[in-house]
Amino acid sequence: PQEQESTVAGSVKQQLSGLVLMSLRATVPEVEVEPMVEVSAKFADYQCNNAMGLWSKVKGSGTSFKNPNAIGQAIAKNLPSSDIIESTSVAGPGFVNIVLSNRWVAQRIQDMLVNGIKTWAPILPVKRAVIDFSSPNIAKEMHVGHLRSTIIGDTLARMFEFSNVDVLRRNHVGDWGTQFGMLIEYLFEKFPNWQEIGSQAIGDLQIFYKASKHRFDNDPEFKARAQQGVVRLQGGEERYREAWKKICDISRSEFDLVYKRLNVVLEEKGESFYNPYIPQVLEELSSKGLIKESEGARVIFIQGHQIPLIVVKSDGGFNYASTDLAALWYRLNVEQAEWIIYVTDVGQQQHFDMFFSAAKMAGWLPGPNEKKFPKTSHVGFGLVLGSDGKRFRTRSTEVVRLVELLDEAKSRSKSELLQRLTENGKIVDWTDEELEQTSEAVGYGAVKYADLKNNRLTNYTFSFEQMLSDKGNTAVYLQYAHARICSIIRKSNKDVEDLKMTGAISLDHPDERVLGLYLIRFAEVVEEACTNLLPNVVCEYLYNLSEMFTKFYTNCQVVGSPEETSRLLLCQATAVVMRQCFNLLGITPVYKL
Ligand code: ARG
């Protein structure tokens, strides 16, 4: 691979921050501060906001500066010369307005076209991250909450991977626990020949689960056997291990159907994987004096919480929290992850708060005023609601069958596509395969985008009509916008692969400049989305980009104009950036629609 030039590496903000840092060191060598560079909405392209904060640090210490404005002036003057900056000005209490050089912006876009969008990857402060997402429970239903976790987690993983972080995509499936005694005994009872049957025989695991639960609740003799069953399973008895494995396999193949539809890759390391590590981890916490006896259980008391974190139940069994502590230990020490991210509904926030606190008390994670990494984050999300404003369910069953949901998204998008193509008389231009692939990309993309575009903490209402609409902020609208750009380029009959090597971009028209500046913000948008774990930031950017492109295209003639080459390259750059956004969101872009 080509070496990255230092002028390209990192986002524009990161590059400007580098220049500002040099200036700050020259301006006020006696204080150490972080550069504060932001996009500026009004007076310039970017601005540096360090002056006021610096003023409050140096005033009264015999400094020669008279006021924050004077500091701002000095920061502007001390900026090392660079071809990034066209001009600067200082406003009010020392804001340094920075105008970027058109030539530099144009060159940066062209470099991206030549060397690929990877050169616009932001630089993140970690090398390896664990993202724990999806994580359904064996034999229980994989509900819309798990769908949200799958979609959000996959997007975060894609954004980190794009930013050159080594991501361990972990499916922390609930494959261990007391319910297995019940399930296994029920399997033995219902299917005496269970060893011969294929996974299809049990058929619907959710129904199987319910039936066994019913039996468990109503027959004390069965209940006792089930409780014994857990002990035998955990004791490693062969027949029980095998039955456990069979049940997990059936669930797994159901989960895999959803992952395949969504094109999501996950590596399963379920709760059972960490079970052997629990005793030694609890031992360590115990030796640090963190574990106390309370009402027969072993617990960790955590400041600010009413109830303690139970790590060994009163019956001696381990639980969700003990497993999570062992998993965290493993991720920190064996996998050497610097950032460990958990994607679940907000309802689990307390669990994560408590066990993160326990890890801090154990000294596994740095305290509030120490270094930033390793670090843990809980990525919480809200509920999916139905049109009745209640928790989302489908008509037929109480829970939504995820595979059916995705099938419906696809078939709806297909019939809309067919209808439109028929009306336009364009149906003849499409092969069956193209129709299939496009309706899949559009349908699944719509489901993902509808989920991702909101701030993840808010609840959102699931509506096929809304998400499949071609108007407003929807994936369908964005797919059209992207396909339109591709068609502009196709119709020009020019080879952009050739143009990008021979032609040049210029940004003389105001709408060209606005579009160009927005394009080069891509890296900092991804950086922000990663830093704050907010995929909606990328959605917002993608939507705004398509709006800015429309404005540019309305006001700037492309094909047949004297600026044709430059403008075609801007079209191409927009299409490339849009595709990369789709990619990060796990949506397959379509080139023709
Ligand atoms: N299986 C859990 C559930 O369905 C989610 C697990 C999340 N990951 C974790 N390490 N606790 O709610």
Coordinates of C-alpha atoms and ligand atoms in Angstrom, one line a residue:
P1 CA 0.0 0.0 0.0
Q2 CA 1.0 3.6 -0.7
E3 CA 2.3 5.6 2.1
Q4 CA 0.0 8.3 3.3
E5 CA 1.3 11.8 2.8
S6 CA 1.2 13.8 6.0
T7 CA -0.9 16.5 4.3
V8 CA -3.6 14.0 3.7
A9 CA -3.6 12.0 7.0
G10 CA -6.4 12.8 9.4
S11 CA -9.4 15.0 9.0
V12 CA -9.2 18.6 8.1
K13 CA -10.0 19.5 11.7
Q14 CA -7.1 17.2 12.8
Q15 CA -4.8 18.9 10.4
L16 CA -5.8 22.4 11.4
S17 CA -5.5 21.4 15.0
G18 CA -1.9 20.4 14.3
L19 CA -1.2 23.9 13.0
V20 CA -3.0 25.5 15.9
L21 CA -1.1 23.5 18.4
M22 CA 2.2 24.8 17.0
S23 CA 0.9 28.3 17.1
L24 CA -0.3 27.9 20.7
R25 CA 3.1 26.6 21.8
A26 CA 4.7 29.7 20.3
T27 CA 2.0 32.1 21.6
V28 CA 1.8 30.9 25.2
P29 CA 4.7 28.5 25.8
E30 CA 4.0 28.6 29.6
V31 CA 0.6 26.8 29.3
E32 CA -0.3 23.5 27.8
V33 CA -3.7 23.4 26.1
E34 CA -5.5 21.3 23.6
P35 CA -6.3 23.1 20.3
M36 CA -10.0 23.9 20.0
V37 CA -10.9 23.9 16.3
E38 CA -14.5 23.9 15.1
V39 CA -16.4 24.2 11.9
S40 CA -17.6 27.8 11.7
A41 CA -21.1 28.5 10.5
K42 CA -20.9 32.2 9.7
F43 CA -17.7 34.0 9.1
A44 CA -15.3 31.5 7.9
D45 CA -14.8 27.8 7.2
Y46 CA -13.3 26.9 10.5
Q47 CA -12.5 28.7 13.7
C48 CA -10.1 28.4 16.6
N49 CA -11.7 29.1 20.0
N50 CA -8.7 28.9 22.3
A51 CA -8.2 32.6 23.1
M52 CA -10.8 33.1 25.8
G53 CA -9.8 30.0 27.8
L54 CA -6.2 31.0 27.5
W55 CA -7.0 34.5 28.7
S56 CA -8.5 33.2 31.9
K57 CA -5.4 31.2 32.5
V58 CA -2.8 33.9 31.9
K59 CA -4.4 37.1 33.0
G60 CA -3.1 38.4 36.3
S61 CA 0.2 36.5 35.8
G62 CA 2.1 39.4 34.3
T63 CA 1.3 38.5 30.8
S64 CA 1.9 41.0 28.0
F65 CA -1.5 40.3 26.5
K66 CA -4.1 43.0 27.1
N67 CA -7.2 41.0 26.4
P68 CA -8.4 37.7 24.8
N69 CA -8.6 39.5 21.4
A70 CA -4.8 40.1 21.6
I71 CA -4.3 36.4 22.3
G72 CA -6.4 35.6 19.2
Q73 CA -4.3 38.0 17.1
A74 CA -1.2 36.3 18.3
I75 CA -2.5 32.8 17.6
A76 CA -3.4 33.9 14.1
K77 CA 0.0 35.5 13.5
N78 CA 1.9 32.5 14.8
L79 CA 0.1 29.9 12.7
P80 CA 2.8 28.2 10.7
S81 CA 2.5 28.9 7.0
S82 CA 0.7 26.2 5.2
D83 CA -1.1 25.8 1.9
I84 CA -4.2 24.8 3.8
I85 CA -5.1 28.3 5.0
E86 CA -6.1 31.1 2.6
S87 CA -6.6 33.8 5.2
T88 CA -7.5 34.4 8.9
S89 CA -9.2 37.1 10.8
V90 CA -9.8 37.7 14.5
A91 CA -13.3 38.5 15.8
G92 CA -14.6 39.7 19.2
P93 CA -13.0 38.0 22.2
G94 CA -10.3 36.3 20.1
F95 CA -12.1 33.9 17.8
V96 CA -9.7 33.1 15.0
N97 CA -11.6 32.7 11.7
I98 CA -9.9 30.5 9.2
V99 CA -10.7 30.5 5.5
L100 CA -9.4 27.4 3.6
S101 CA -7.6 27.7 0.4
N102 CA -9.8 26.7 -2.6
R103 CA -6.8 25.2 -4.3
W104 CA -6.0 23.0 -1.3
V105 CA -9.6 21.9 -0.9
A106 CA -9.8 21.0 -4.6
Q107 CA -6.5 19.2 -4.4
R108 CA -7.7 17.2 -1.4
I109 CA -10.8 16.1 -3.2
Q110 CA -8.8 15.1 -6.3
D111 CA -6.2 13.2 -4.2
M112 CA -9.1 11.3 -2.7
L113 CA -10.4 10.4 -6.1
V114 CA -7.0 9.2 -7.2
N115 CA -5.9 7.4 -4.0
G116 CA -9.2 6.2 -2.7
I117 CA -11.6 7.2 0.1
K118 CA -9.5 5.3 2.6
T119 CA -7.1 8.2 2.6
W120 CA -9.9 10.1 4.3
A121 CA -10.1 7.8 7.2
P122 CA -9.9 9.7 10.5
I123 CA -7.2 8.8 13.0
L124 CA -8.7 7.4 16.2
P125 CA -6.8 7.1 19.5
V126 CA -7.2 3.3 19.8
K127 CA -5.8 0.3 17.9
R128 CA -8.2 -2.4 19.0
A129 CA -11.9 -2.3 20.1
V130 CA -14.4 -4.9 21.1
I131 CA -17.9 -4.2 20.0
D132 CA -20.4 -6.4 21.8
F133 CA -23.6 -6.3 19.8
S134 CA -26.7 -8.2 18.7
S135 CA -26.2 -10.8 21.5
P136 CA -29.6 -12.6 21.5
N137 CA -30.5 -15.3 23.9
I138 CA -30.6 -19.0 22.9
A139 CA -34.0 -20.5 22.5
K140 CA -35.7 -17.2 23.3
E141 CA -36.9 -14.9 20.6
M142 CA -34.5 -12.5 18.8
H143 CA -36.7 -9.4 19.1
V144 CA -36.6 -6.0 17.5
G145 CA -34.3 -4.8 20.4
H146 CA -31.8 -7.3 19.1
L147 CA -32.4 -6.1 15.6
R148 CA -31.5 -2.5 16.7
S149 CA -28.5 -3.8 18.5
T150 CA -27.4 -5.6 15.4
I151 CA -27.9 -2.7 13.1
I152 CA -26.3 -0.1 15.4
G153 CA -23.4 -2.4 16.4
D154 CA -22.6 -3.3 12.8
T155 CA -22.5 0.4 11.8
L156 CA -20.2 1.3 14.7
A157 CA -18.0 -1.7 13.7
R158 CA -17.9 -0.5 10.1
M159 CA -17.0 3.0 11.2
F160 CA -14.2 1.9 13.4
E161 CA -12.9 -0.5 10.8
F162 CA -12.8 2.2 8.2
S163 CA -10.8 4.2 10.7
N164 CA -8.2 1.5 10.8
V165 CA -9.2 0.1 14.2
D166 CA -9.0 -3.6 14.7
V167 CA -12.5 -4.5 15.7
L168 CA -13.5 -7.7 17.5
R169 CA -17.2 -8.1 16.6
R170 CA -18.6 -10.0 19.5
N171 CA -21.9 -11.8 19.7
H172 CA -22.3 -12.3 23.5
V173 CA -25.2 -14.7 23.1
G174 CA -27.1 -15.8 26.2
D175 CA -26.2 -19.5 25.9
W176 CA -25.7 -20.3 29.6
G177 CA -28.1 -20.2 32.5
T178 CA -30.7 -22.0 34.4
Q179 CA -33.2 -22.2 31.5
F180 CA -31.0 -24.9 29.9
G181 CA -31.9 -27.5 32.5
M182 CA -35.5 -27.1 31.6
L183 CA -34.9 -27.1 27.8
I184 CA -32.7 -30.1 27.9
E185 CA -35.0 -32.2 30.0
Y186 CA -37.9 -31.2 27.8
L187 CA -35.9 -32.3 24.8
F188 CA -35.1 -35.7 26.3
E189 CA -38.8 -36.1 27.1
K190 CA -40.3 -35.0 23.8
F191 CA -37.7 -36.3 21.5
P192 CA -36.2 -39.5 22.9
N193 CA -34.4 -39.9 19.6
W194 CA -33.0 -36.3 19.8
Q195 CA -29.5 -37.4 18.8
E196 CA -30.7 -38.5 15.4
I197 CA -33.0 -35.7 14.6
G198 CA -31.9 -32.8 12.5
S199 CA -32.3 -29.2 13.8
Q200 CA -35.6 -29.0 11.8
A201 CA -37.3 -31.5 14.1
I202 CA -37.7 -29.2 17.0
G203 CA -38.9 -26.6 14.5
D204 CA -39.8 -23.5 16.2
L205 CA -37.6 -23.0 19.2
Q206 CA -39.7 -20.3 20.6
I207 CA -42.7 -22.6 20.8
F208 CA -40.5 -25.3 22.2
Y209 CA -39.3 -22.8 24.8
K210 CA -42.8 -21.9 25.8
A211 CA -43.9 -25.5 26.1
S212 CA -41.0 -26.4 28.3
K213 CA -41.6 -23.4 30.4
H214 CA -45.2 -24.3 30.8
R215 CA -44.2 -27.8 31.9
F216 CA -41.7 -26.3 34.3
D217 CA -44.2 -24.1 35.9
N218 CA -46.9 -26.7 36.2
D219 CA -45.2 -29.9 37.1
P220 CA -43.1 -29.9 40.3
E221 CA -41.5 -33.3 39.4
F222 CA -40.3 -31.9 36.0
K223 CA -39.1 -28.7 37.7
A224 CA -37.0 -30.7 40.1
R225 CA -35.5 -32.6 37.2
A226 CA -34.8 -29.4 35.3
Q227 CA -33.0 -28.0 38.3
Q228 CA -30.9 -31.2 38.5
G229 CA -30.3 -30.9 34.7
V230 CA -28.5 -27.5 35.1
V231 CA -26.2 -29.0 37.6
R232 CA -25.5 -32.0 35.4
L233 CA -24.9 -29.7 32.4
Q234 CA -22.6 -27.4 34.4
G235 CA -20.8 -30.5 35.8
G236 CA -20.0 -31.4 32.2
E237 CA -22.0 -34.5 31.8
E238 CA -21.6 -35.7 28.2
R239 CA -25.3 -36.2 27.3
Y240 CA -26.2 -32.8 28.7
R241 CA -23.4 -31.0 26.9
E242 CA -24.5 -32.6 23.7
A243 CA -28.1 -31.7 24.1
W244 CA -27.1 -28.1 25.0
K245 CA -25.0 -27.9 21.9
K246 CA -27.9 -29.1 19.8
I247 CA -30.2 -26.5 21.1
C248 CA -27.6 -23.8 20.6
D249 CA -27.1 -24.9 17.0
I250 CA -30.8 -24.6 16.2
S251 CA -30.9 -21.1 17.6
R252 CA -27.7 -20.2 15.9
S253 CA -29.0 -21.2 12.5
E254 CA -32.1 -19.0 13.1
F255 CA -30.0 -16.0 14.1
D256 CA -27.8 -16.6 11.1
L257 CA -30.7 -16.1 8.7
V258 CA -31.1 -12.6 10.0
Y259 CA -27.4 -11.8 9.9
K260 CA -27.2 -13.1 6.4
R261 CA -30.1 -10.9 5.2
L262 CA -28.5 -7.9 6.9
N263 CA -25.0 -8.8 5.7
V264 CA -23.7 -8.6 9.2
V265 CA -20.6 -10.4 10.4
L266 CA -20.3 -11.4 14.0
E267 CA -18.1 -13.7 16.0
E268 CA -19.9 -15.6 18.6
K269 CA -18.3 -15.8 22.0
G270 CA -21.3 -16.5 24.2
E271 CA -21.7 -16.4 27.9
S272 CA -20.6 -20.0 28.2
F273 CA -17.2 -19.1 26.8
Y274 CA -16.4 -16.9 29.8
N275 CA -17.8 -19.3 32.4
P276 CA -14.4 -20.9 33.2
Y277 CA -12.9 -17.5 33.9
I278 CA -15.4 -16.5 36.5
P279 CA -13.9 -18.1 39.6
Q280 CA -10.4 -16.6 39.1
V281 CA -11.9 -13.2 38.3
L282 CA -14.0 -13.2 41.5
E283 CA -11.0 -14.4 43.4
E284 CA -9.1 -11.3 42.2
L285 CA -12.0 -9.0 43.2
S286 CA -12.3 -10.7 46.5
S287 CA -8.6 -10.4 47.3
K288 CA -9.0 -6.6 46.5
G289 CA -11.7 -6.6 49.2
L290 CA -14.5 -5.7 46.8
I291 CA -16.8 -8.7 47.4
K292 CA -19.0 -8.8 50.5
E293 CA -21.6 -11.3 51.8
S294 CA -25.2 -10.0 51.7
E295 CA -28.2 -12.1 52.4
G296 CA -26.5 -15.3 51.4
A297 CA -25.3 -13.8 48.1
R298 CA -21.8 -12.4 47.3
V299 CA -22.1 -8.8 46.1
I300 CA -20.1 -5.6 45.3
F301 CA -21.4 -2.4 46.9
I302 CA -21.2 0.5 44.5
Q303 CA -21.3 4.1 45.5
G304 CA -24.4 5.9 44.3
H305 CA -26.4 2.8 43.9
Q306 CA -29.1 1.6 46.2
I307 CA -28.7 -2.1 45.5
P308 CA -25.4 -3.9 45.2
L309 CA -24.1 -5.8 42.2
I310 CA -24.8 -9.5 42.8
V311 CA -21.9 -11.6 41.5
V312 CA -22.7 -14.9 43.1
K313 CA -26.4 -15.7 43.7
S314 CA -27.5 -17.2 47.1
D315 CA -27.7 -20.6 45.5
G316 CA -24.1 -20.4 44.6
G317 CA -24.7 -19.8 40.8
F318 CA -23.1 -17.2 38.7
N319 CA -25.2 -14.6 36.8
Y320 CA -25.2 -12.0 34.1
A321 CA -22.9 -9.7 36.1
S322 CA -20.3 -12.3 37.0
T323 CA -20.2 -13.3 33.3
D324 CA -19.8 -9.7 32.2
L325 CA -17.0 -9.2 34.7
A326 CA -15.2 -12.2 33.4
A327 CA -15.8 -11.2 29.8
L328 CA -14.4 -7.7 30.5
W329 CA -11.3 -9.2 32.2
Y330 CA -10.8 -11.4 29.1
R331 CA -11.3 -8.5 26.7
L332 CA -8.8 -6.3 28.6
N333 CA -6.1 -8.9 29.4
V334 CA -6.3 -11.5 26.7
E335 CA -7.7 -9.6 23.8
Q336 CA -5.9 -6.4 24.7
A337 CA -8.8 -4.2 23.7
E338 CA -8.6 -0.5 24.5
W339 CA -12.2 0.4 24.0
I340 CA -15.0 -2.0 24.9
I341 CA -18.4 -1.1 23.6
Y342 CA -21.7 -2.7 24.5
V343 CA -24.8 -2.2 22.4
T344 CA -28.1 -2.9 24.2
D345 CA -31.3 -1.2 25.0
V346 CA -31.2 1.7 27.5
G347 CA -33.0 -0.6 30.0
Q348 CA -29.7 -2.2 30.8
Q349 CA -28.0 1.0 31.6
Q350 CA -27.9 0.4 35.3
H351 CA -26.3 -3.0 34.9
F352 CA -23.5 -1.5 32.8
D353 CA -23.0 1.5 35.1
M354 CA -22.6 -0.8 38.0
F355 CA -20.3 -3.3 36.5
F356 CA -18.2 -0.6 34.9
S357 CA -17.9 1.0 38.4
A358 CA -16.8 -2.4 39.8
A359 CA -14.1 -2.6 37.1
K360 CA -12.9 0.8 38.1
M361 CA -12.8 -0.1 41.7
A362 CA -10.7 -3.1 40.8
G363 CA -8.3 -0.9 39.0
W364 CA -9.0 -2.5 35.6
L365 CA -10.0 0.8 34.1
P366 CA -8.4 4.2 34.7
G367 CA -10.1 6.6 37.2
P368 CA -11.7 9.9 36.2
N369 CA -8.5 12.0 36.1
E370 CA -6.2 9.5 34.6
K371 CA -5.7 8.5 31.0
K372 CA -8.6 7.9 28.7
F373 CA -8.0 4.3 27.7
P374 CA -8.8 1.5 28.2
K375 CA -12.4 2.5 28.4
T376 CA -15.8 0.9 28.4
S377 CA -19.0 2.4 26.9
H378 CA -22.6 1.4 26.9
V379 CA -24.3 2.3 23.7
G380 CA -27.9 2.4 24.8
F381 CA -30.9 2.7 22.5
G382 CA -34.6 3.3 22.8
L383 CA -37.6 1.2 21.9
V384 CA -39.1 0.4 18.5
L385 CA -42.8 1.4 18.6
G386 CA -45.7 0.3 16.5
S387 CA -48.2 2.8 14.9
D388 CA -50.2 2.4 18.1
G389 CA -47.4 4.0 20.1
K390 CA -46.8 0.7 22.0
R391 CA -43.9 -1.7 21.7
F392 CA -43.7 -2.9 18.1
R393 CA -45.4 -6.2 17.4
T394 CA -46.8 -7.8 14.3
R395 CA -50.4 -9.1 13.9
S396 CA -49.7 -12.8 13.8
T397 CA -47.5 -13.3 16.8
E398 CA -46.7 -11.4 19.9
V399 CA -43.2 -10.9 18.8
V400 CA -41.9 -9.7 15.4
R401 CA -40.3 -12.4 13.4
L402 CA -37.3 -10.6 12.2
V403 CA -36.8 -12.6 9.0
E404 CA -40.4 -12.0 8.0
L405 CA -40.0 -8.3 8.7
L406 CA -37.0 -8.1 6.4
D407 CA -38.8 -10.2 3.8
E408 CA -41.7 -7.7 3.9
A409 CA -39.4 -4.8 3.5
K410 CA -37.9 -6.4 0.4
S411 CA -41.3 -7.4 -1.2
R412 CA -42.7 -3.9 -0.6
S413 CA -39.8 -2.2 -2.1
K414 CA -39.9 -4.6 -5.0
S415 CA -43.5 -3.9 -5.8
E416 CA -43.0 -0.2 -5.6
L417 CA -40.0 -0.4 -7.9
L418 CA -42.0 -2.6 -10.4
Q419 CA -44.9 -0.2 -10.4
R420 CA -42.7 2.8 -11.1
L421 CA -40.7 1.1 -13.8
T422 CA -43.8 -0.1 -15.5
E423 CA -45.4 3.4 -15.4
N424 CA -42.2 4.9 -16.9
G425 CA -42.0 2.1 -19.5
K426 CA -38.5 1.3 -18.2
I427 CA -39.2 -2.2 -17.0
V428 CA -37.7 -3.6 -20.2
D429 CA -34.2 -2.2 -19.2
W430 CA -34.1 -4.4 -16.1
T431 CA -33.1 -8.0 -15.7
D432 CA -34.7 -10.1 -13.0
E433 CA -31.5 -10.3 -11.1
E434 CA -31.2 -6.5 -11.1
L435 CA -34.7 -6.2 -9.8
E436 CA -34.0 -8.7 -7.0
Q437 CA -30.8 -7.1 -5.9
T438 CA -32.1 -3.6 -6.1
S439 CA -35.2 -4.3 -4.1
E440 CA -33.1 -6.1 -1.5
A441 CA -30.7 -3.2 -1.2
V442 CA -33.4 -0.6 -1.0
G443 CA -35.7 -2.6 1.3
Y444 CA -33.1 -3.7 3.9
G445 CA -31.4 -0.3 3.5
A446 CA -34.6 1.4 4.4
V447 CA -35.0 -0.7 7.6
K448 CA -31.5 0.1 8.7
Y449 CA -31.6 3.8 7.8
A450 CA -34.9 4.3 9.6
D451 CA -33.3 2.9 12.7
L452 CA -30.0 4.7 12.4
K453 CA -31.1 8.2 11.4
N454 CA -32.5 9.1 14.8
N455 CA -30.4 9.7 17.9
R456 CA -30.2 6.1 19.1
L457 CA -31.5 7.0 22.6
T458 CA -34.9 8.1 21.3
N459 CA -37.7 5.6 20.6
Y460 CA -38.8 5.4 17.0
T461 CA -41.9 4.3 15.3
F462 CA -41.6 1.5 12.8
S463 CA -43.5 2.3 9.6
F464 CA -42.9 0.7 6.3
E465 CA -44.8 3.5 4.5
Q466 CA -42.5 6.1 6.0
M467 CA -39.2 4.3 5.6
L468 CA -40.0 3.3 2.0
S469 CA -41.1 6.7 0.9
D470 CA -38.9 8.4 -1.7
K471 CA -39.4 11.8 -0.1
G472 CA -37.8 13.2 3.0
N473 CA -34.9 11.9 4.9
T474 CA -35.2 8.2 3.9
A475 CA -32.8 5.6 2.5
V476 CA -34.9 5.4 -0.6
Y477 CA -34.6 9.1 -1.3
L478 CA -30.8 8.9 -0.7
Q479 CA -30.5 5.9 -3.0
Y480 CA -32.3 7.9 -5.7
A481 CA -30.0 10.8 -5.1
H482 CA -27.0 8.7 -5.5
A483 CA -28.3 6.8 -8.6
R484 CA -29.1 10.2 -10.2
I485 CA -25.4 11.3 -9.8
C486 CA -24.3 8.0 -11.4
S487 CA -26.6 8.6 -14.2
I488 CA -25.3 12.2 -14.8
I489 CA -21.8 10.8 -15.1
R490 CA -22.9 7.9 -17.4
K491 CA -24.8 10.3 -19.7
S492 CA -21.8 12.6 -20.0
N493 CA -20.1 9.8 -21.9
K494 CA -16.8 10.9 -20.2
D495 CA -14.5 8.5 -18.5
V496 CA -14.1 9.9 -14.9
E497 CA -11.4 7.4 -14.2
D498 CA -9.4 9.1 -16.9
L499 CA -10.5 12.7 -16.0
K500 CA -9.4 12.3 -12.4
M501 CA -5.9 11.7 -13.6
T502 CA -5.8 14.4 -16.3
G503 CA -8.3 17.0 -15.3
A504 CA -8.5 19.4 -12.3
I505 CA -11.1 20.6 -9.9
S506 CA -11.8 24.2 -9.3
L507 CA -14.3 25.7 -6.9
D508 CA -15.0 29.1 -8.2
H509 CA -18.8 29.1 -8.1
P510 CA -20.1 29.5 -4.5
D511 CA -22.1 26.4 -4.7
E512 CA -19.1 24.4 -5.9
R513 CA -17.1 25.7 -2.9
V514 CA -19.9 24.9 -0.4
L515 CA -20.1 21.3 -1.8
G516 CA -16.3 21.0 -1.8
L517 CA -16.0 22.1 1.8
Y518 CA -18.7 19.7 2.8
L519 CA -17.1 16.8 1.0
I520 CA -13.8 17.3 2.9
R521 CA -15.6 17.3 6.2
F522 CA -16.3 13.6 5.7
A523 CA -13.4 12.4 7.9
E524 CA -14.3 14.6 10.8
V525 CA -17.9 13.4 10.6
V526 CA -16.8 9.8 10.9
E527 CA -14.5 10.8 13.7
E528 CA -17.3 12.5 15.6
A529 CA -19.6 9.5 15.0
C530 CA -17.0 7.2 16.4
T531 CA -16.0 9.4 19.3
N532 CA -19.5 9.8 20.5
L533 CA -20.8 6.5 19.2
L534 CA -23.6 8.1 17.2
P535 CA -24.3 6.7 13.8
N536 CA -27.0 9.3 13.2
V537 CA -24.2 11.8 12.7
V538 CA -23.3 10.0 9.5
C539 CA -26.9 9.8 8.4
E540 CA -27.3 13.6 8.9
Y541 CA -24.2 14.2 6.9
L542 CA -25.3 11.9 4.1
Y543 CA -28.6 13.7 3.9
N544 CA -27.1 17.2 3.9
L545 CA -24.6 16.2 1.3
S546 CA -27.3 15.1 -1.1
E547 CA -29.1 18.4 -0.5
M548 CA -26.0 20.4 -1.2
F549 CA -25.4 18.4 -4.3
T550 CA -28.9 19.2 -5.5
K551 CA -28.2 22.9 -4.9
F552 CA -24.9 22.7 -6.8
Y553 CA -26.5 20.8 -9.6
T554 CA -29.4 23.2 -9.9
N555 CA -27.1 26.2 -10.1
C556 CA -24.1 24.9 -12.0
Q557 CA -24.5 23.3 -15.4
V558 CA -22.4 20.2 -15.6
V559 CA -22.5 18.5 -19.0
G560 CA -21.7 20.8 -21.9
S561 CA -20.4 23.7 -19.7
P562 CA -16.8 25.1 -19.9
E563 CA -16.3 23.7 -16.3
E564 CA -17.5 20.2 -17.4
T565 CA -14.4 18.3 -16.3
S566 CA -14.1 19.9 -12.9
R567 CA -17.9 19.5 -12.3
L568 CA -17.9 15.9 -13.3
L569 CA -15.2 15.3 -10.9
L570 CA -17.2 16.9 -8.2
C571 CA -20.2 14.7 -9.1
Q572 CA -17.9 11.7 -8.9
A573 CA -16.4 12.7 -5.5
T574 CA -20.0 13.2 -4.2
A575 CA -21.0 9.8 -5.4
V576 CA -17.9 8.2 -3.8
V577 CA -18.5 9.9 -0.5
M578 CA -22.2 9.0 -0.5
R579 CA -21.3 5.4 -1.3
Q580 CA -18.8 5.3 1.6
C581 CA -21.5 6.6 3.9
F582 CA -23.9 3.9 2.7
N583 CA -21.2 1.4 3.3
L584 CA -20.6 2.7 6.9
L585 CA -24.3 2.4 7.5
G586 CA -24.3 -1.2 6.2
I587 CA -26.5 -0.2 3.2
T588 CA -25.8 -1.5 -0.3
P589 CA -25.8 1.5 -2.7
V590 CA -27.5 1.1 -6.1
Y591 CA -26.2 2.7 -9.2
K592 CA -29.4 2.6 -11.2
L593 CA -32.9 3.2 -9.9
Ligands
ARG1 N1 -28.2 -11.3 25.9 C1 -28.5 -9.9 26.4 C2 -29.9 -9.6 26.1 O1 -30.5 -10.1 25.2 C3 -27.5 -8.9 25.8 C4 -26.1 -9.1 26.1 C5 -25.3 -7.8 26.0 N2 -23.9 -8.0 26.2 C6 -23.3 -8.1 27.4 N3 -22.0 -8.3 27.5 N4 -24.0 -8.0 28.5 O2 -30.4 -8.7 26.7

